[in-house]
Every structure is written in structure tokens, then in C-alpha cells.
Coordinates of C-alpha atoms in Angstrom, one line a residue:
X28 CA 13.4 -5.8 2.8
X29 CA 12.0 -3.5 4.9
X30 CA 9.9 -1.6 2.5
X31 CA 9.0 -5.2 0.7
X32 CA 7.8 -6.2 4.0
X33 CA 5.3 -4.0 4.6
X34 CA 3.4 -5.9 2.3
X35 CA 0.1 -6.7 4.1
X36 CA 0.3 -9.8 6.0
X37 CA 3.8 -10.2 5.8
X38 CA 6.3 -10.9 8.5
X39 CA 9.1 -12.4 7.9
X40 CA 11.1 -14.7 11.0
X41 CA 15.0 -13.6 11.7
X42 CA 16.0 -17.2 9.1
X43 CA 13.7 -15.8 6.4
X44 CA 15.4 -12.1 6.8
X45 CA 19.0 -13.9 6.5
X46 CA 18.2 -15.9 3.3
X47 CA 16.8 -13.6 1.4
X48 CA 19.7 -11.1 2.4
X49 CA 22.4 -13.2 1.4
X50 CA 20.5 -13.7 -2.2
X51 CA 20.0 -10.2 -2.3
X52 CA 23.6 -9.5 -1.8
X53 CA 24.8 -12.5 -4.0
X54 CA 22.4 -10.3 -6.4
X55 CA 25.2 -7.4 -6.3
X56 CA 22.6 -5.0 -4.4
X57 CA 24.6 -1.9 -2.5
X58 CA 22.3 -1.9 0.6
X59 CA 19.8 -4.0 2.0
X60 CA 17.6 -1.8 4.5
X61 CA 16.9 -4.7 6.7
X62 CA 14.3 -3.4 8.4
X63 CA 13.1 -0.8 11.1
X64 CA 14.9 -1.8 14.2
X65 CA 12.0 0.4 16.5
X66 CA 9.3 -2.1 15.3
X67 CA 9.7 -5.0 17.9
X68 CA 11.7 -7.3 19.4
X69 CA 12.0 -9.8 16.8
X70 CA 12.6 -6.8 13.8
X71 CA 15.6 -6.7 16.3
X72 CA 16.6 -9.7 16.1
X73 CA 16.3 -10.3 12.6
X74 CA 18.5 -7.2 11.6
X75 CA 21.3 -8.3 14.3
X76 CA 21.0 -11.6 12.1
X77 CA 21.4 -10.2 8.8
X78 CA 24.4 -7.8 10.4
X79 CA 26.4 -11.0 11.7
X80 CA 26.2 -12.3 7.8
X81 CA 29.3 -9.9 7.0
X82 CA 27.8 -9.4 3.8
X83 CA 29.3 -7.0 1.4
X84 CA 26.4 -5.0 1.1
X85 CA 25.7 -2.2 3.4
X86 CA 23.0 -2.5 5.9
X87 CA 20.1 -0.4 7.0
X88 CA 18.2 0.6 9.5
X89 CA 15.0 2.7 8.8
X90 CA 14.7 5.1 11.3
X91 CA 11.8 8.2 12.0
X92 CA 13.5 11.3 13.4
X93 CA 13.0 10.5 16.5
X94 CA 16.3 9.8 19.2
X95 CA 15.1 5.9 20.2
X96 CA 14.7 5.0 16.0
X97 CA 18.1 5.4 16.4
X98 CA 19.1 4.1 19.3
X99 CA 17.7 1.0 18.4
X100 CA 19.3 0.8 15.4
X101 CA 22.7 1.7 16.7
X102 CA 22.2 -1.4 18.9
X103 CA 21.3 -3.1 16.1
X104 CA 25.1 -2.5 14.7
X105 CA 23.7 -1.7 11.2
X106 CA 26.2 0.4 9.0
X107 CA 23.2 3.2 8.3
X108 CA 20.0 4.9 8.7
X109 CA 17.4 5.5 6.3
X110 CA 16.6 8.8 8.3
X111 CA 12.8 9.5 7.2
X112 CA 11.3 13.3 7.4
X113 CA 7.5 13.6 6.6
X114 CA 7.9 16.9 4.0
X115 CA 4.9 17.5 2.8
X116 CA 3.0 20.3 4.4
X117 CA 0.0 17.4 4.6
X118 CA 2.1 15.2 6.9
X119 CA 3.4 18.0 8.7
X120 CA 0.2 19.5 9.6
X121 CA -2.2 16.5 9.7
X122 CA 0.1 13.5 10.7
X123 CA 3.3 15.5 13.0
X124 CA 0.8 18.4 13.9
X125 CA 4.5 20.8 14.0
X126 CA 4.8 23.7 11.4
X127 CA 8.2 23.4 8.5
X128 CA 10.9 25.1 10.8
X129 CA 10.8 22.8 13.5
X130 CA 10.7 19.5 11.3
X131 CA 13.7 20.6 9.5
X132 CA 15.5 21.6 13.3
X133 CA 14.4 17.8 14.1
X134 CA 16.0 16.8 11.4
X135 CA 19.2 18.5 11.4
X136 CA 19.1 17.5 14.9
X137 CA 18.5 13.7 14.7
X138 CA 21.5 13.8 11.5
X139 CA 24.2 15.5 13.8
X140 CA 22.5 12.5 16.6
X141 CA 23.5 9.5 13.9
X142 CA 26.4 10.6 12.5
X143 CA 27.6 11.4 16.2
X144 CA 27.8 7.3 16.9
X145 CA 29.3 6.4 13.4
X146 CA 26.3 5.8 11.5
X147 CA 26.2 6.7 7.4
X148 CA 23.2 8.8 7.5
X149 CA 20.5 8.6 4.3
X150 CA 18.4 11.4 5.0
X151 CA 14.8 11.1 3.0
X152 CA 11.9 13.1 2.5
X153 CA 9.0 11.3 2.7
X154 CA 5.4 12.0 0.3
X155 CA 8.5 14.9 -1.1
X156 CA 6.3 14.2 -4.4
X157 CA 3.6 16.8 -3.0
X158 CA 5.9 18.9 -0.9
X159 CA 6.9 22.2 -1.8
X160 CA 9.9 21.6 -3.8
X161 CA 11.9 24.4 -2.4
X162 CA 11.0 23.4 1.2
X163 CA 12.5 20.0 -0.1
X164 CA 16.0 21.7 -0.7
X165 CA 16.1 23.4 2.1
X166 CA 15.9 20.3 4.3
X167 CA 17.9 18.8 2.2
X168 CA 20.9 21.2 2.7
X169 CA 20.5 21.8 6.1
X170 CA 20.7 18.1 6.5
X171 CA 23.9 18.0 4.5
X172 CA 25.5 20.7 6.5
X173 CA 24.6 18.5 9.5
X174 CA 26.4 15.6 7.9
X175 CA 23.6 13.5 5.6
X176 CA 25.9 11.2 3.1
X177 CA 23.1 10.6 1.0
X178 CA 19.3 12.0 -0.1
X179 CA 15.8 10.5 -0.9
X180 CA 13.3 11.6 -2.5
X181 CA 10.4 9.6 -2.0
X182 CA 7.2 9.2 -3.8
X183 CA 5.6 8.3 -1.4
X184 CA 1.7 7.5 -2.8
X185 CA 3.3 7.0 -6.5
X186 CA 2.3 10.3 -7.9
X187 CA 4.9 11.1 -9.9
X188 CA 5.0 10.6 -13.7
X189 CA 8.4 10.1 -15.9
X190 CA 8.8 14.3 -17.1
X191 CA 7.7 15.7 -13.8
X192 CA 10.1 13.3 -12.0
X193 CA 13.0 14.3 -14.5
X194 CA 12.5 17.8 -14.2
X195 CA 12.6 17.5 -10.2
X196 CA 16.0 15.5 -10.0
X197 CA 17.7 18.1 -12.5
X198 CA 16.5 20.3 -10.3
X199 CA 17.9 18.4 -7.3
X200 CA 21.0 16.5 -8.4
X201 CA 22.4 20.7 -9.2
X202 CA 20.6 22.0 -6.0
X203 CA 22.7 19.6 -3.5
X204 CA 25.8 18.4 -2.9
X205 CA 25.6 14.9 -2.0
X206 CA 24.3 11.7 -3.7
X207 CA 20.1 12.0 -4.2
X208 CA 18.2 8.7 -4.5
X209 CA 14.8 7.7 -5.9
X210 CA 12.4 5.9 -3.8
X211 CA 8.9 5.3 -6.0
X212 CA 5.6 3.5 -5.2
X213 CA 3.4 1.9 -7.8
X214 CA 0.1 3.1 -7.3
X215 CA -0.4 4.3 -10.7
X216 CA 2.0 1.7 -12.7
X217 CA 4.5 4.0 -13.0
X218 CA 6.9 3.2 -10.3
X219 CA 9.9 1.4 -12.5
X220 CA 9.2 4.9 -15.7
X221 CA 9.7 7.5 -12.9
X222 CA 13.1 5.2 -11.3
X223 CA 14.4 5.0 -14.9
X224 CA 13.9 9.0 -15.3
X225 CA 15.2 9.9 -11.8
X226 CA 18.3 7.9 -12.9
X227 CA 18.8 9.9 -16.6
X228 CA 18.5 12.8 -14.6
X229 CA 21.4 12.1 -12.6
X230 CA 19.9 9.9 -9.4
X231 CA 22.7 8.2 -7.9
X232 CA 20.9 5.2 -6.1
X233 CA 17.4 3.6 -6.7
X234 CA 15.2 1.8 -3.5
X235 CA 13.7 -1.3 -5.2
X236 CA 12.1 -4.6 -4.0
X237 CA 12.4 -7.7 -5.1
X238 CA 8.9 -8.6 -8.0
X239 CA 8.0 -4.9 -6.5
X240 CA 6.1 -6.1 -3.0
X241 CA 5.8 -3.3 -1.0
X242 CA 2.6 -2.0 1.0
X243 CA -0.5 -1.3 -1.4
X244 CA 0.3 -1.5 -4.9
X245 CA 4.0 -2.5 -4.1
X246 CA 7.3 -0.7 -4.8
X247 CA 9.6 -0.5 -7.8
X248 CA 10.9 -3.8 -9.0
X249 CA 14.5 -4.4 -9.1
X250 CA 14.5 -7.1 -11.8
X251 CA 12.5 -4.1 -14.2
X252 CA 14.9 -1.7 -12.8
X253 CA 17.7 -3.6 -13.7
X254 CA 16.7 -5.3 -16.9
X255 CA 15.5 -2.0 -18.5
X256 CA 19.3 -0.3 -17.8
X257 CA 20.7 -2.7 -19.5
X258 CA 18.5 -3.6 -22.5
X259 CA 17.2 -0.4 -22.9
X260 CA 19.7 2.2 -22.3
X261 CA 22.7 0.1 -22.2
X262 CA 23.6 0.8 -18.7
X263 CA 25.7 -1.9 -16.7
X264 CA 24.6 -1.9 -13.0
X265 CA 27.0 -4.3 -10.6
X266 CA 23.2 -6.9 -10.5
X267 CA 24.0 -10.3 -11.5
X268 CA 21.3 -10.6 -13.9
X269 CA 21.2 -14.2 -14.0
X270 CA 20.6 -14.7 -10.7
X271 CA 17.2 -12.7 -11.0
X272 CA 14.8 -15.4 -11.4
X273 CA 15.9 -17.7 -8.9
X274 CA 16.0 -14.3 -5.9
X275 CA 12.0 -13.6 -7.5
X276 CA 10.9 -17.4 -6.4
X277 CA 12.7 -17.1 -3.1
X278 CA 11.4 -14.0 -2.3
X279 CA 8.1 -15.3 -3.9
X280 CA 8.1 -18.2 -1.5
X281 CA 9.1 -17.0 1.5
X282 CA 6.9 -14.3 2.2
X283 CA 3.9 -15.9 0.2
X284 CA 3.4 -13.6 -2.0
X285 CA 2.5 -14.9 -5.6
X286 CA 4.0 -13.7 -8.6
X287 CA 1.3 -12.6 -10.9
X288 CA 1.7 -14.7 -14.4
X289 CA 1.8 -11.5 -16.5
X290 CA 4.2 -10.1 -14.2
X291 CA 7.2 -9.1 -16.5
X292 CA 10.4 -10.5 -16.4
X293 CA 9.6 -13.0 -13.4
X294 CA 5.8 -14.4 -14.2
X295 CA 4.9 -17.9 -15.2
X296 CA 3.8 -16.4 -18.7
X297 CA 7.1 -14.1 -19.5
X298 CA 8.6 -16.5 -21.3
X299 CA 6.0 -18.6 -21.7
X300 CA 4.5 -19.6 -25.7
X301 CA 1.3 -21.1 -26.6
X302 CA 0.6 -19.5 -29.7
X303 CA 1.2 -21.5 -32.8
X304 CA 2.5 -18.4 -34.7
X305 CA 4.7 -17.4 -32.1
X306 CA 6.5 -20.5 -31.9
X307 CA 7.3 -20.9 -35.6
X308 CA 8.7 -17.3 -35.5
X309 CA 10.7 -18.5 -32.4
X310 CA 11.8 -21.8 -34.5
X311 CA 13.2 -19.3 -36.4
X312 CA 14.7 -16.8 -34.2
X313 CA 13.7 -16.3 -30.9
X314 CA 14.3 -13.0 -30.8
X315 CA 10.9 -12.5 -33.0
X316 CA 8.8 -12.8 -30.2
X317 CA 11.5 -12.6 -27.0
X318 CA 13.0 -8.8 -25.9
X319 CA 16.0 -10.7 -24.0
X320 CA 17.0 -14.4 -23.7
X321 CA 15.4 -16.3 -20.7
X322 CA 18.7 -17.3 -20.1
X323 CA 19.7 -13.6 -19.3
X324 CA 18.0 -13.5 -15.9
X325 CA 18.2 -17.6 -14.7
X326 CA 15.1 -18.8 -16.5
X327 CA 14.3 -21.4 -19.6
X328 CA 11.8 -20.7 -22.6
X329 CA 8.7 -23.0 -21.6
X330 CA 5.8 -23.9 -24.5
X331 CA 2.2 -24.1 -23.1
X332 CA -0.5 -26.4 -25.0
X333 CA -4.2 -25.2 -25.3
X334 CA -6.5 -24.1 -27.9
X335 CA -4.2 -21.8 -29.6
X336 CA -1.2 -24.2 -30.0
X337 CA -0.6 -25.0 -33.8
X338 CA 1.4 -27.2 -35.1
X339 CA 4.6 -25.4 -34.8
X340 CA 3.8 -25.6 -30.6
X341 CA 3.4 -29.2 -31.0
X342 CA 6.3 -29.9 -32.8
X343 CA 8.8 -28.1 -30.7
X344 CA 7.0 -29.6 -27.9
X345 CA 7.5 -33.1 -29.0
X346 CA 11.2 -32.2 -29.6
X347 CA 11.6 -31.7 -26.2
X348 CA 10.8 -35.2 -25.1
X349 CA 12.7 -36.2 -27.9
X350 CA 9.4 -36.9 -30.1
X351 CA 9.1 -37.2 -33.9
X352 CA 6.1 -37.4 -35.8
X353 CA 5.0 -37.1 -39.6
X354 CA 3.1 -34.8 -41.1
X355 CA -0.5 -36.4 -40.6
X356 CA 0.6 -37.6 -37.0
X357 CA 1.5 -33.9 -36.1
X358 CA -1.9 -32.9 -37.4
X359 CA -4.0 -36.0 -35.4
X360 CA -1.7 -34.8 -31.9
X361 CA -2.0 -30.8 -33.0
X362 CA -6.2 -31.8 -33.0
X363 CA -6.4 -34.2 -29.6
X364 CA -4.8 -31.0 -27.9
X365 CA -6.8 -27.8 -29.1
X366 CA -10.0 -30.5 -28.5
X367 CA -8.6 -30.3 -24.3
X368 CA -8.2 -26.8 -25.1
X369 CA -11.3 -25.7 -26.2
X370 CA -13.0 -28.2 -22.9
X371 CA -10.9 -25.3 -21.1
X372 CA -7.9 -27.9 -20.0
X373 CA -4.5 -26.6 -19.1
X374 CA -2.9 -29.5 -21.6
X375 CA 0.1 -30.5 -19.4
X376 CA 3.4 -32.6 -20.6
X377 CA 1.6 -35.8 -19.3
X378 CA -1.3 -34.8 -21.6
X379 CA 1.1 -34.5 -24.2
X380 CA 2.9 -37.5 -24.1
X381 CA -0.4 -39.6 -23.0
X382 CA -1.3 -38.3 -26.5
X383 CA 1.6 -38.5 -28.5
X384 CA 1.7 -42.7 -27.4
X385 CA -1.8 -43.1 -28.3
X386 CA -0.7 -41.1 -32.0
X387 CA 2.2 -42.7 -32.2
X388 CA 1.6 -45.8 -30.9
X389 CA 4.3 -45.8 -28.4
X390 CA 2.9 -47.1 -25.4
X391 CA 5.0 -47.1 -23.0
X392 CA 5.0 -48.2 -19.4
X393 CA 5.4 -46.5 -16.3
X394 CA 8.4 -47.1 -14.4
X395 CA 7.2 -46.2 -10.9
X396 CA 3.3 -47.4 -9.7
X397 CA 2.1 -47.2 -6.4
X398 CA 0.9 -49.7 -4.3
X399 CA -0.1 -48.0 -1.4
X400 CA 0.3 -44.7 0.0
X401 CA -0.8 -44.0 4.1
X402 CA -0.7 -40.5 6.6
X403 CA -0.8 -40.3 9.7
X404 CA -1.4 -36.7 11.3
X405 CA -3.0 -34.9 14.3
X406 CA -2.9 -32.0 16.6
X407 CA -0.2 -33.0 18.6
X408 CA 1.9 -35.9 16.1
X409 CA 4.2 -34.8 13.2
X410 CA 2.3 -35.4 9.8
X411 CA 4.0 -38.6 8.4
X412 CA 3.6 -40.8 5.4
X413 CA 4.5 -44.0 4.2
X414 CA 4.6 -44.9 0.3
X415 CA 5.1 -48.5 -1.4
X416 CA 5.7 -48.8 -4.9
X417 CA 7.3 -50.2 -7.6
X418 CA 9.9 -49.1 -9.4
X419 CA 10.8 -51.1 -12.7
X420 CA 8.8 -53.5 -11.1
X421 CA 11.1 -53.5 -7.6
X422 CA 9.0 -53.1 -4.6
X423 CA 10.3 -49.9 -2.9
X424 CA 8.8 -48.8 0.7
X425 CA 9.6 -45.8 1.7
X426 CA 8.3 -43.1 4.5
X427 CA 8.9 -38.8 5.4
X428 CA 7.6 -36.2 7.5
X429 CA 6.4 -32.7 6.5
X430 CA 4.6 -29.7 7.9
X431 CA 1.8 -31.2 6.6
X432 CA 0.1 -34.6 5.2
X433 CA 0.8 -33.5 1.3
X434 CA 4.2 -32.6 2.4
X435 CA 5.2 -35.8 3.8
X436 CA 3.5 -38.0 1.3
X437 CA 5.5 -35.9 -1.6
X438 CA 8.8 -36.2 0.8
X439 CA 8.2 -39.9 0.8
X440 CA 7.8 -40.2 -2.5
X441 CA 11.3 -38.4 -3.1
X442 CA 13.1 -40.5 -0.8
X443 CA 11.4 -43.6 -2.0
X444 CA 13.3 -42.2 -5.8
X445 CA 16.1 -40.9 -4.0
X446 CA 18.6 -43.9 -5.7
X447 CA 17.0 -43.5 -9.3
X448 CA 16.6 -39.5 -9.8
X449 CA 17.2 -36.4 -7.7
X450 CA 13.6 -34.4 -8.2
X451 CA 12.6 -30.9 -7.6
X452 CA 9.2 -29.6 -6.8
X453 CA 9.1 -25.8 -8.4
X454 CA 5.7 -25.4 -7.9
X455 CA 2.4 -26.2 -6.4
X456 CA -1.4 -25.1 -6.5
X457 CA -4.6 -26.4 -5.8
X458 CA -8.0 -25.2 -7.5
X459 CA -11.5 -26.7 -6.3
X460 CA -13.3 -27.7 -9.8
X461 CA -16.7 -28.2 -7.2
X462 CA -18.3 -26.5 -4.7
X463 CA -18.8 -28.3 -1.2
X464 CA -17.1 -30.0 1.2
X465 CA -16.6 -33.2 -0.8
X466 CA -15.1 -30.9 -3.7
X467 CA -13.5 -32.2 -6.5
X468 CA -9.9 -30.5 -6.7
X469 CA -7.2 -30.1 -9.3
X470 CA -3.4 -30.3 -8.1
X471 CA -1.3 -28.7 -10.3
X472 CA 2.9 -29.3 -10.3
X473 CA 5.9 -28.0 -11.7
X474 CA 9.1 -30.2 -11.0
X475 CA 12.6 -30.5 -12.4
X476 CA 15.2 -32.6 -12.8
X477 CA 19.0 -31.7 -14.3
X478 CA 17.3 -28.4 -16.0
X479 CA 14.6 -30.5 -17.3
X480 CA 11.3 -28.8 -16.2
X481 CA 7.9 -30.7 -17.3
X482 CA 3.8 -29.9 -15.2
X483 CA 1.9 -32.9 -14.2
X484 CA -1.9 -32.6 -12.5
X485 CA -3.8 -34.9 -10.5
X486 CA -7.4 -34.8 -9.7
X487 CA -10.2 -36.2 -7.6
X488 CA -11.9 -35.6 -4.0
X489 CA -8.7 -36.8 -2.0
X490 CA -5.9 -34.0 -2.3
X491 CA -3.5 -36.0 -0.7
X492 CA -3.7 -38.7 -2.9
X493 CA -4.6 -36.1 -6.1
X494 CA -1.1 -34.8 -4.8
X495 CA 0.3 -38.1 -5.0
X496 CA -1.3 -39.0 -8.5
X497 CA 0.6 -35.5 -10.3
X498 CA 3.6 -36.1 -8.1
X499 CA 4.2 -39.8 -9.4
X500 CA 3.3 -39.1 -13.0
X501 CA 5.8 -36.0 -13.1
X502 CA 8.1 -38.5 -11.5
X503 CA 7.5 -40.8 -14.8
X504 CA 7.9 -37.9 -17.1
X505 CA 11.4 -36.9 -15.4
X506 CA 12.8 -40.4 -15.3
X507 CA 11.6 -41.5 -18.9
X508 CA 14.1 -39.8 -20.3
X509 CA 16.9 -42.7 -18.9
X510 CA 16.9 -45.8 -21.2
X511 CA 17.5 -49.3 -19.4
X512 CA 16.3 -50.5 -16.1
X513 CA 17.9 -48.4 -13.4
X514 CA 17.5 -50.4 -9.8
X515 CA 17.0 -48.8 -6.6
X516 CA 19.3 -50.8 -3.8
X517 CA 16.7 -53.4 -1.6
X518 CA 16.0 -51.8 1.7
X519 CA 17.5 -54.1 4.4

């Protein structure tokens, strides 16, 4: 965490630290470095949160070699430091201004200082990458001899590449006694390669962030990290793979950081198919176009309609709404899409289906319309909303609060469902389609019910009510499914 949250504009609240540490250690993770306890008051705070958790995992404190990084942190009540050295002659000379001897005395010095008040002591050389690689053992053994339990080696400005960092920890893992651990940055893409080859060479422990946030081009990813272990080399780590996905969107959410789509393992598109040759193969065998399962890290296969959809994505598609069509009916659906495609629409499940009724001539009608949807909000009021609609034709009113006016109007709409169907929201974005302050804008959703995940959009100049319009049609979608009436109880 404390790495990850170095991500520019990034902090994350004491509540925010303690969630995401009990996922992390409900992911199996050793030790959750929860931050740098010297940083301020509230860093403070949020470590003495995470330590009052009792989780299994260990828990960190990074600390500089200096006597108050550590004091802190002992008040803290952490179970270790993450004692960091600058190594490199260029951060010994430009940033410290000291020469190599007395760095490594500091060091020593600050090791014996930890270990004195009970502390397990990882001692880490930091930008080691462009240190002299003997200076780095030397430090490192002194600091042993002082009482270090563990090592780092830490690449700093990701310069490493996969041989080079091999070479080093053979070098390493047979030039110290004590457990040496990789630490890599991702400013050349090569952050999860040079973890993977640390480990083959005999690295006991990897630093990793969750979807690789870190400051600049991020840190190595522990989903990769993982993932590539097992698949790859066949190596079991203590990670509870399945529970990868949903720690990503926590993480994800909570310090507002977006996943990219192409992001592998954890983006939008990673198990995402559009491609009408891919599906077929995947009809087949999913394995033809699918290295693991989405299964195997918490997620579900999803099929995306555009331009390049054939008729084997609109099939399996259809199947999912528990569609059939024939032949020339696949072919007339299969053409209405790639025609929204081609216009540059993202072809959502209410696309779909609003297509497949027209083909089909199933037209069927929507179970929940609304009447009437009003917000109030201010500076100094609680942003509130009030919904009526209709469900199978019963009036429902219904009204919620949020953080803001689209947050109460969808919380209304939830609790105004809340007898009928229990809906999540998984996702939400916003993109202007015109310029000005009378913009037209897109609202795009992801929601879920009972596994089910469908996307629903709503448009126009109002994104409250845009909001409202994707919202209640995903709501349609979700509920469809449900044959008879189902009545919601008359409000008193």
C-alpha cells in the first residue's frame, strides 16, 4: 500500500487503508507495508488502523535510516520496517551528500536501533540497480551481522532487464545469508519479467501492488506476478487466485485509479470477445482463444457487439438472454449490429435485445417506467432524490440520498426495486459526445444481478436523468429474466 500509494494524487483515508488491507490479506499476501509512518499524522493513523485489524499478514512500516522513521513506526506497533538505504553512488553523492562508509555505518546503526525495540528489520537498497554491486553486498552483510532478517534489492527507476536481474540474484541469494527480495518498478514494461527472474534465481519474497499502481509508471503487479507462477512455471504461491479480480476493482475504486482495458488479467477487455472468429473457436473450446479460465481469478467471460461481431458473437450472445433465432434471423440481427458498429456505437445488451424483438418479433414490455424522477441539492443540503414509477404497472414512489444528485437518483431507484430484485452497479462513466456547456453526454453502466452482468447507456443533455434512462433500462434487462408478475408490497 504504501508503495501503491504513491501514485500521484493518491491519498487514501485510515477506512480506505483498512479495507483494502483486509482484502489484501484475505488475498493470502505475507506483508502489507502499510505505509510510511514519518509521513503525517493521518499515515499514523491509518497504519495504527490497519495494526488493530489483527490480520495474519505481517505489517510494515517503511522507514529511511534515520532514528524518528523509526520511532514513529515503533509507535505505530507495526511488526516491521522496510529499512531503506539510498546505494547508488548517485544518491549517495547527489541526494545524501555522505560518501559509502558512513551510509553503510548509518545503516548498521539504524538495524541494531530497530531490532533493539523488537522490530523484524527488512533492510533494502534503494536505485541498488545502478549501485556497484559489491558495495551492495557489503551493506548487505554488515546489515545482517547487525541483525537484518530480510534484503531488498530495489530497482528503483525499473532498469533492470530479465538476464541482468538473474545473474544479480545468483550472485546475491549465494553472497548472503538471509532471505533477498525483489522490489521492481515498471518504467520500461519490464517490472513483472525481472520479479519472475529474481524469483528463478532464488528470490525469497517479491514487493507487488495491486493492478501495479505505484509512482510513475507504477510497480509490479501482483495479479501478473501471481498468475504467471502458476500458469507458467507451475509454482503455487499461498494467493487466493480467485479473489484477484474482485481486490483489482477495490483497489481500482478506492483510490481512483482506472484500470486500463488492455490491462492484463484485470482490464475490461481481458476476457472480453468481440470477434466473430474468436467466439466460434471459443464455442468450441475456450481455451482457443483464453490462456486461463476467467473463473480462475473471480471474473466471467463477457462478449462485446460492434463491427467485428459475426454470427457466432451473436449467437452466443442471444444464448445468454436465452434467445433463439434461425438461420436468416441470425443473419438480419448479425447485420442491424455491425450497421451500429460501423456508426462507431458501443452495441450494448439493450441494443441487442431492442434488436433481437424487432427480428424476432418479440416485443416485449418494460416492466419498470418512470413517471417522474426530482433532486434536490445544494451547498449546504444532502443531495436527495425522489423517483415514481411503475412497476408491472404498480405505482412505486420511492426516495435516497448520495454524495451526489446521480448518486441519489440511482439509490432511489434501487430502493424503489428493493422488493423485486437486489441490483448492483459495477460500473459507471460518462463521455461528452458535444462540446459546450449544453453538451450532449453518454452514460455508460455495468450492473449485476445473481452473476448476471448486462451494460445499458443513456444519453441526452441531462446527466442526471441520462443516468436514470441507462439505470432503468439495465434494471429491465436484469429483471426480464423472471417470468410472471412479481409485486412490490404498497407503501403505507
Amino acid at each position: 500500500m504504501r508503495d501503491g500509494e504513491q501514485t500521484p494524487g493518491v491519498s487514501l483515508e485510515p477506512e480506505k487503508k483498512v479495507w483494502i488491507a483486509r482484502n489484501l490479506d484475505a488475498l493470502g499476501v505475507d506483508v502489507i507495508e502499510a505505509g510510511s509512518a514519518i509521513t503525517s499524522q493521518g499515515e499514523r493513523d491509518g497504519i495504527r488502523a490497519v495494526v488493530r485489524e489483527g490480520l495474519k499478514a505481517e505489517i510494515c512500516s517503511f522507514a529511511r535510516i534515520v532514528k524518528s522513521d523509526i520511532d514513529y513506526a515503533i509507535d505505530c506497533d507495526v511488526d516491521s520496517v522496510h529499512l531503506v538505504v539510498p546505494i547508488s553512488d548517485l544518491h549517495i553523492t547527489q541526494k545524501l551528500k555522505k560518501d559509502r562508509e558512513k551510509v553503510k555505518r548509518t545503516a548498521v546503526d539504524m538495524v541494531e536501533y530497530a531490532k533493539k525495540h523488537g522490530l523484524i528489520v527488512e533492510l533494502s537498497g534503494e536505485d541498488a540497480s545502478r549501485a556497484d554491486l559489491d558495495y551492495v553486498l557489503d551493506v548487505y552483510r554488515a546489515g545482517v551481522e547487525a541483525g537484518a532478517d530480510r534484503l531488498c534489492f530495489c530497482d528503483t527507476v525499473g532498469v533492470l532487464n530479465p538476464e541482468r536481474t538473474y545473474d544479480i540474484f545468483r550472485k546475491l541469494v549465494t553472497g548472503v545469508k538471509a532471505p533477498v527480495s525483489i522490489h521492481c518498478h515498471d518504467d520500461f514494461g519490464l517490472a513483472t519479467a525481472n520479479t519472475v527472474a529474481a524469483l528463478r534465481a532464488g528470490a525469497s519474497q517479491a514487493h507487488v501492488t495491486m493492478n501495479g499502481v505505484g509512482e510513475r509508471a507504477g510497480n509490479t503487479s501482483l495479479e501478473e506476478v501471481a498468475i504467471v507462477l502458476k500458469s507458467l512455471y507451475g509454482v503455487n504461491t499461498r494467493i487466493v487466485l480467485e479473489n484477484l479480480y474482485p481486490a483489482s476493482r477495490l483497489v481500482s475504486r478506492l483510490m481512483g485509479i482506472p484500470v486500463a482495458p488492455n490491462k492484463s488479467l484485470v482490464g475490461d477487455n481481458a476476457f472480453m470477445h468481440e470477434s466473430g472468429i474468436h467466439v466460434h473457436g471459443l464455442m468450441a473450446n475456450a481455451a482457443t482463444y483464453e490462456p486461463i479460465t476467467p473463473e480462475t481469478i473471480g471474473r466471467k467471460r463477457q462478449i462485446m457487439l460492434g463491427k467485428h461481431a459475426g454470427r457466432s458473437t451473436v449467437e452466443l450472445a442471444l444464448q445468454g438472454f436465452g434467445l433463439s433465432a434461425t438461420g436468416p434471423q441470425l443473419d438480419e440481427i448479425t447485420k442491424r449490429v455491425k450497421s451500429l458498429g460501423d456508426m462507431g456505437k458501443h452495441v450494448t445488451d439493450v441494443d441487442l435485445m431492442s434488436i433481437a424483438d424487432s427480428v424476432l418479433g418479440n416485443h416485449t414490455v418494460a416492466r419498470i417506467k418512470l413517471i417522474d424522477c426530482t433532486i434536490l441539492s445544494g451547498n449546504h443540503a444532502t443531495p436527495t432524490s425522489s423517483v415514481k414509477l411503475t412497476i408491472d404497472g404498480q405505482e412505486v414512489v420511492e426516495s435516497g440520498v448520495g454524495v451526489g444528485p446521480v448518486d441519489a437518483a440511482l439509490n432511489a431507484l434501487r430502493r424503489s426495486i428493493s422488493g423485486v430484485a437486489d441490483v448492483k452497479l459495477d460500473d459507471y462513466r460518462v463521455e461528452a459526445i458535444t462540446g459546450g456547456t449544453d453538451a450532449l453526454v453518454e452514460v455508460w453502466v455495468k450492473m449485476s444481478r445473481d452473476g448476471r452482468v448486462i451494460s445499458a447507456r443513456g444519453a441526452g443533455p441531462d446527466i442526471i436523468m441520462a443516468s436514470v434512462q441507462a439505470f432503468i433500462d439495465g434494471m429491465n434487462r436484469l429483471i426480464e429474466e423472471k417470468n410472471g408478475i412479481v409485486k412490490k408490497a404498497a407503501e403505507p
